[in-house]
Amino acid sequence: MSASVFVTLETALGAFTVELFADRAPLSVANFLAYVDSGRYDGSSIFRIVNPDNQQAEDPVRISVIHGGTRPLAADNLPMIALETTAQTGLSHRHGTLSLGREEADSAEGDFFVCIGDQPHFDHGGARHPDGLGFAAFGHVCAGMDVVEAIWACAGAEEYLAPDEEIVIVRAYRQPRSL
């Protein structure tokens, strides 16, 4: 059996599929799949779209991502998980990489982001997070990157979208076979 798992996220703007690297980032993949399998992503949204133009001025590192899933600290989120750094997994934040959001180390829940362009400052030792531990890359978009880029193109003047402008994630589900 392959260590990769495939998940499709159907959004209001179209679908994209991610390949998850369970052999390299088992905790992060298991966490993401727990949200998928429990239906917690169904009806959630892409609620933040960041580009260099709408990013907060005090942020020292310019990023480009779409950010969605469940909101941090939502009452029905699953328990937080340990951080699997890119130093541990050997993965890196490149164009299309899927990664878990976090505030502190070991605080990832159900929110995730997809990189637009290479984003090495999210890797272990990178400058995006003050602790230098980086973020947990655990997969990549393998189909529908045009949809991800169309979502990214919906960025507004602010990083966080107004509730009525969020991009709905209609449903998320495992693919029955590899793509």
PDB file of C-alpha atoms in Angstrom:
ATOM      1  CA  MET A   1       0.000   0.000   0.000  1.00  0.00           C
ATOM      2  CA  SER A   2       1.257   3.467  -0.895  1.00  0.00           C
ATOM      3  CA  ALA A   3       1.963   5.860   1.948  1.00  0.00           C
ATOM      4  CA  SER A   4       0.213   8.612  -0.002  1.00  0.00           C
ATOM      5  CA  VAL A   5      -3.451   9.394   0.542  1.00  0.00           C
ATOM      6  CA  PHE A   6      -5.491  11.662  -1.732  1.00  0.00           C
ATOM      7  CA  VAL A   7      -8.224  14.057  -0.585  1.00  0.00           C
ATOM      8  CA  THR A   8     -10.441  16.268  -2.721  1.00  0.00           C
ATOM      9  CA  LEU A   9     -11.770  19.560  -1.426  1.00  0.00           C
ATOM     10  CA  GLU A  10     -14.782  20.830  -3.331  1.00  0.00           C
ATOM     11  CA  THR A  11     -15.110  24.591  -3.008  1.00  0.00           C
ATOM     12  CA  ALA A  12     -17.571  27.135  -4.331  1.00  0.00           C
ATOM     13  CA  LEU A  13     -14.967  27.937  -7.028  1.00  0.00           C
ATOM     14  CA  GLY A  14     -14.155  24.355  -8.018  1.00  0.00           C
ATOM     15  CA  ALA A  15     -12.318  21.332  -6.655  1.00  0.00           C
ATOM     16  CA  PHE A  16      -8.690  20.610  -5.932  1.00  0.00           C
ATOM     17  CA  THR A  17      -7.035  17.398  -4.802  1.00  0.00           C
ATOM     18  CA  VAL A  18      -4.149  17.060  -2.388  1.00  0.00           C
ATOM     19  CA  GLU A  19      -1.696  14.215  -1.998  1.00  0.00           C
ATOM     20  CA  LEU A  20      -0.848  13.605   1.655  1.00  0.00           C
ATOM     21  CA  PHE A  21       2.521  12.166   2.673  1.00  0.00           C
ATOM     22  CA  ALA A  22       1.597   9.826   5.528  1.00  0.00           C
ATOM     23  CA  ASP A  23       5.020   8.191   5.523  1.00  0.00           C
ATOM     24  CA  ARG A  24       6.826  11.493   6.129  1.00  0.00           C
ATOM     25  CA  ALA A  25       4.330  13.452   8.258  1.00  0.00           C
ATOM     26  CA  PRO A  26       2.132  10.836   9.950  1.00  0.00           C
ATOM     27  CA  LEU A  27       0.752  13.022  12.758  1.00  0.00           C
ATOM     28  CA  SER A  28      -0.181  15.913  10.465  1.00  0.00           C
ATOM     29  CA  VAL A  29      -1.772  13.591   7.900  1.00  0.00           C
ATOM     30  CA  ALA A  30      -3.721  11.699  10.571  1.00  0.00           C
ATOM     31  CA  ASN A  31      -4.956  15.007  11.987  1.00  0.00           C
ATOM     32  CA  PHE A  32      -6.068  16.300   8.571  1.00  0.00           C
ATOM     33  CA  LEU A  33      -7.792  13.006   7.769  1.00  0.00           C
ATOM     34  CA  ALA A  34      -9.604  13.043  11.119  1.00  0.00           C
ATOM     35  CA  TYR A  35     -11.126  16.395  10.105  1.00  0.00           C
ATOM     36  CA  VAL A  36     -11.960  15.080   6.630  1.00  0.00           C
ATOM     37  CA  ASP A  37     -13.456  11.796   7.855  1.00  0.00           C
ATOM     38  CA  SER A  38     -15.540  13.464  10.577  1.00  0.00           C
ATOM     39  CA  GLY A  39     -17.003  15.991   8.106  1.00  0.00           C
ATOM     40  CA  ARG A  40     -15.585  18.967   9.984  1.00  0.00           C
ATOM     41  CA  TYR A  41     -14.359  20.567   6.729  1.00  0.00           C
ATOM     42  CA  ASP A  42     -17.750  20.207   5.041  1.00  0.00           C
ATOM     43  CA  GLY A  43     -19.303  23.678   5.066  1.00  0.00           C
ATOM     44  CA  SER A  44     -16.142  25.333   6.397  1.00  0.00           C
ATOM     45  CA  SER A  45     -14.318  27.901   4.288  1.00  0.00           C
ATOM     46  CA  ILE A  46     -11.209  29.533   2.946  1.00  0.00           C
ATOM     47  CA  PHE A  47     -11.345  32.499   5.311  1.00  0.00           C
ATOM     48  CA  ARG A  48      -7.967  34.131   4.750  1.00  0.00           C
ATOM     49  CA  ILE A  49      -6.112  34.926   1.538  1.00  0.00           C
ATOM     50  CA  VAL A  50      -2.727  36.553   1.953  1.00  0.00           C
ATOM     51  CA  ASN A  51      -0.622  38.236  -0.679  1.00  0.00           C
ATOM     52  CA  PRO A  52       2.189  40.783  -0.345  1.00  0.00           C
ATOM     53  CA  ASP A  53      -0.232  43.661  -0.977  1.00  0.00           C
ATOM     54  CA  ASN A  54      -2.815  42.900   1.720  1.00  0.00           C
ATOM     55  CA  GLN A  55      -0.492  41.582   4.391  1.00  0.00           C
ATOM     56  CA  GLN A  56      -0.202  43.447   7.650  1.00  0.00           C
ATOM     57  CA  ALA A  57       2.591  46.005   7.442  1.00  0.00           C
ATOM     58  CA  GLU A  58       4.267  44.769  10.645  1.00  0.00           C
ATOM     59  CA  ASP A  59       4.780  41.267   9.211  1.00  0.00           C
ATOM     60  CA  PRO A  60       8.476  41.083   8.342  1.00  0.00           C
ATOM     61  CA  VAL A  61       8.118  38.263   5.795  1.00  0.00           C
ATOM     62  CA  ARG A  62       5.828  38.614   2.799  1.00  0.00           C
ATOM     63  CA  ILE A  63       3.764  35.497   2.095  1.00  0.00           C
ATOM     64  CA  SER A  64       1.234  34.201  -0.415  1.00  0.00           C
ATOM     65  CA  VAL A  65      -1.253  31.581   0.810  1.00  0.00           C
ATOM     66  CA  ILE A  66      -4.873  30.566   0.958  1.00  0.00           C
ATOM     67  CA  HIS A  67      -5.871  29.622   4.515  1.00  0.00           C
ATOM     68  CA  GLY A  68      -8.967  27.697   5.496  1.00  0.00           C
ATOM     69  CA  GLY A  69     -10.562  24.784   7.275  1.00  0.00           C
ATOM     70  CA  THR A  70     -11.784  25.110  10.833  1.00  0.00           C
ATOM     71  CA  ARG A  71     -11.096  28.227  12.837  1.00  0.00           C
ATOM     72  CA  PRO A  72      -8.359  27.992  15.466  1.00  0.00           C
ATOM     73  CA  LEU A  73      -9.746  27.177  18.923  1.00  0.00           C
ATOM     74  CA  ALA A  74     -13.235  26.364  17.585  1.00  0.00           C
ATOM     75  CA  ALA A  75     -15.230  24.465  20.207  1.00  0.00           C
ATOM     76  CA  ASP A  76     -15.587  21.320  18.078  1.00  0.00           C
ATOM     77  CA  ASN A  77     -11.949  21.138  16.968  1.00  0.00           C
ATOM     78  CA  LEU A  78     -10.032  18.002  17.759  1.00  0.00           C
ATOM     79  CA  PRO A  79      -7.141  18.085  20.259  1.00  0.00           C
ATOM     80  CA  MET A  80      -4.031  19.971  19.196  1.00  0.00           C
ATOM     81  CA  ILE A  81      -1.166  17.927  17.802  1.00  0.00           C
ATOM     82  CA  ALA A  82       2.615  18.006  18.019  1.00  0.00           C
ATOM     83  CA  LEU A  83       4.474  19.965  15.363  1.00  0.00           C
ATOM     84  CA  GLU A  84       6.212  17.883  12.694  1.00  0.00           C
ATOM     85  CA  THR A  85       8.839  20.302  11.449  1.00  0.00           C
ATOM     86  CA  THR A  86      10.263  20.254   7.947  1.00  0.00           C
ATOM     87  CA  ALA A  87      13.596  19.344   9.552  1.00  0.00           C
ATOM     88  CA  GLN A  88      11.926  16.112  10.733  1.00  0.00           C
ATOM     89  CA  THR A  89       9.940  15.331   7.576  1.00  0.00           C
ATOM     90  CA  GLY A  90      12.334  16.514   4.886  1.00  0.00           C
ATOM     91  CA  LEU A  91       9.447  18.320   3.176  1.00  0.00           C
ATOM     92  CA  SER A  92       9.538  21.986   2.221  1.00  0.00           C
ATOM     93  CA  HIS A  93       7.050  24.742   1.516  1.00  0.00           C
ATOM     94  CA  ARG A  94       6.972  24.996  -2.257  1.00  0.00           C
ATOM     95  CA  HIS A  95       4.277  26.111  -4.687  1.00  0.00           C
ATOM     96  CA  GLY A  96       1.175  24.040  -3.886  1.00  0.00           C
ATOM     97  CA  THR A  97       2.385  22.701  -0.517  1.00  0.00           C
ATOM     98  CA  LEU A  98      -0.319  21.925   2.037  1.00  0.00           C
ATOM     99  CA  SER A  99       0.609  22.793   5.614  1.00  0.00           C
ATOM    100  CA  LEU A 100      -1.015  23.155   9.039  1.00  0.00           C
ATOM    101  CA  GLY A 101      -1.557  26.534  10.642  1.00  0.00           C
ATOM    102  CA  ARG A 102      -0.391  27.099  14.190  1.00  0.00           C
ATOM    103  CA  GLU A 103       0.305  29.750  16.787  1.00  0.00           C
ATOM    104  CA  GLU A 104       2.617  27.987  19.222  1.00  0.00           C
ATOM    105  CA  ALA A 105       4.553  24.764  18.753  1.00  0.00           C
ATOM    106  CA  ASP A 106       2.264  21.768  19.211  1.00  0.00           C
ATOM    107  CA  SER A 107      -0.896  23.824  18.636  1.00  0.00           C
ATOM    108  CA  ALA A 108      -2.045  22.735  15.165  1.00  0.00           C
ATOM    109  CA  GLU A 109      -5.727  21.945  14.831  1.00  0.00           C
ATOM    110  CA  GLY A 110      -7.955  21.924  11.754  1.00  0.00           C
ATOM    111  CA  ASP A 111      -6.808  24.992   9.870  1.00  0.00           C
ATOM    112  CA  PHE A 112      -4.506  24.559   6.901  1.00  0.00           C
ATOM    113  CA  PHE A 113      -2.905  26.641   4.194  1.00  0.00           C
ATOM    114  CA  VAL A 114      -1.704  26.146   0.639  1.00  0.00           C
ATOM    115  CA  CYS A 115       1.414  27.973  -0.556  1.00  0.00           C
ATOM    116  CA  ILE A 116       1.275  30.121  -3.664  1.00  0.00           C
ATOM    117  CA  GLY A 117       4.845  30.142  -4.924  1.00  0.00           C
ATOM    118  CA  ASP A 118       7.791  28.762  -2.980  1.00  0.00           C
ATOM    119  CA  GLN A 119       7.668  29.866   0.670  1.00  0.00           C
ATOM    120  CA  PRO A 120      10.947  28.738   2.343  1.00  0.00           C
ATOM    121  CA  HIS A 121      10.359  31.094   5.285  1.00  0.00           C
ATOM    122  CA  PHE A 122       7.693  28.580   6.478  1.00  0.00           C
ATOM    123  CA  ASP A 123      10.345  25.845   6.756  1.00  0.00           C
ATOM    124  CA  HIS A 124      12.266  24.984   9.923  1.00  0.00           C
ATOM    125  CA  GLY A 125      14.722  27.808  10.538  1.00  0.00           C
ATOM    126  CA  GLY A 126      12.653  30.201   8.421  1.00  0.00           C
ATOM    127  CA  ALA A 127      11.754  33.709   9.497  1.00  0.00           C
ATOM    128  CA  ARG A 128       7.943  33.510   9.325  1.00  0.00           C
ATOM    129  CA  HIS A 129       7.431  32.274  12.896  1.00  0.00           C
ATOM    130  CA  PRO A 130       9.452  33.861  15.721  1.00  0.00           C
ATOM    131  CA  ASP A 131      10.331  30.481  17.267  1.00  0.00           C
ATOM    132  CA  GLY A 132      12.088  29.372  14.038  1.00  0.00           C
ATOM    133  CA  LEU A 133      10.421  25.953  14.091  1.00  0.00           C
ATOM    134  CA  GLY A 134       8.423  26.617  10.939  1.00  0.00           C
ATOM    135  CA  PHE A 135       5.185  24.916   9.978  1.00  0.00           C
ATOM    136  CA  ALA A 136       4.162  21.322   9.281  1.00  0.00           C
ATOM    137  CA  ALA A 137       4.165  20.656   5.539  1.00  0.00           C
ATOM    138  CA  PHE A 138       2.363  17.367   4.929  1.00  0.00           C
ATOM    139  CA  GLY A 139       1.089  17.295   1.360  1.00  0.00           C
ATOM    140  CA  HIS A 140       0.739  19.110  -1.932  1.00  0.00           C
ATOM    141  CA  VAL A 141      -1.891  19.988  -4.491  1.00  0.00           C
ATOM    142  CA  CYS A 142      -1.707  17.342  -7.213  1.00  0.00           C
ATOM    143  CA  ALA A 143      -4.770  18.393  -9.242  1.00  0.00           C
ATOM    144  CA  GLY A 144      -6.695  21.648  -9.466  1.00  0.00           C
ATOM    145  CA  MET A 145      -3.921  24.120  -8.743  1.00  0.00           C
ATOM    146  CA  ASP A 146      -5.782  26.444 -11.131  1.00  0.00           C
ATOM    147  CA  VAL A 147      -8.668  26.409  -8.624  1.00  0.00           C
ATOM    148  CA  VAL A 148      -6.296  27.238  -5.751  1.00  0.00           C
ATOM    149  CA  GLU A 149      -4.881  30.127  -7.787  1.00  0.00           C
ATOM    150  CA  ALA A 150      -8.423  31.320  -8.637  1.00  0.00           C
ATOM    151  CA  ILE A 151      -9.213  31.343  -4.906  1.00  0.00           C
ATOM    152  CA  TRP A 152      -6.000  33.268  -4.237  1.00  0.00           C
ATOM    153  CA  ALA A 153      -7.045  35.802  -6.881  1.00  0.00           C
ATOM    154  CA  CYS A 154     -10.108  36.585  -4.720  1.00  0.00           C
ATOM    155  CA  ALA A 155      -7.914  38.327  -2.142  1.00  0.00           C
ATOM    156  CA  GLY A 156      -9.291  41.595  -0.858  1.00  0.00           C
ATOM    157  CA  ALA A 157      -7.706  44.605   0.752  1.00  0.00           C
ATOM    158  CA  GLU A 158      -7.413  42.689   4.039  1.00  0.00           C
ATOM    159  CA  GLU A 159      -6.023  39.206   4.731  1.00  0.00           C
ATOM    160  CA  TYR A 160      -9.181  37.976   6.419  1.00  0.00           C
ATOM    161  CA  LEU A 161     -12.201  37.871   4.174  1.00  0.00           C
ATOM    162  CA  ALA A 162     -15.525  39.310   5.259  1.00  0.00           C
ATOM    163  CA  PRO A 163     -17.856  36.440   6.231  1.00  0.00           C
ATOM    164  CA  ASP A 164     -19.951  36.874   3.091  1.00  0.00           C
ATOM    165  CA  GLU A 165     -16.813  36.775   0.901  1.00  0.00           C
ATOM    166  CA  GLU A 166     -15.314  33.572   2.316  1.00  0.00           C
ATOM    167  CA  ILE A 167     -14.908  30.724  -0.178  1.00  0.00           C
ATOM    168  CA  VAL A 168     -17.062  27.837   1.032  1.00  0.00           C
ATOM    169  CA  ILE A 169     -15.532  24.373   1.248  1.00  0.00           C
ATOM    170  CA  VAL A 170     -18.614  22.412   0.250  1.00  0.00           C
ATOM    171  CA  ARG A 171     -17.121  19.062   1.190  1.00  0.00           C
ATOM    172  CA  ALA A 172     -13.847  17.239   1.636  1.00  0.00           C
ATOM    173  CA  TYR A 173     -13.444  13.521   1.036  1.00  0.00           C
ATOM    174  CA  ARG A 174     -10.841  10.837   0.493  1.00  0.00           C
ATOM    175  CA  GLN A 175     -10.257   9.620  -3.013  1.00  0.00           C
ATOM    176  CA  PRO A 176     -10.881   5.876  -3.259  1.00  0.00           C
ATOM    177  CA  ARG A 177      -7.654   5.363  -5.217  1.00  0.00           C
ATOM    178  CA  SER A 178      -4.461   7.189  -6.127  1.00  0.00           C
ATOM    179  CA  LEU A 179      -4.613   9.710  -8.934  1.00  0.00           C
TER     180      LEU A 179
END
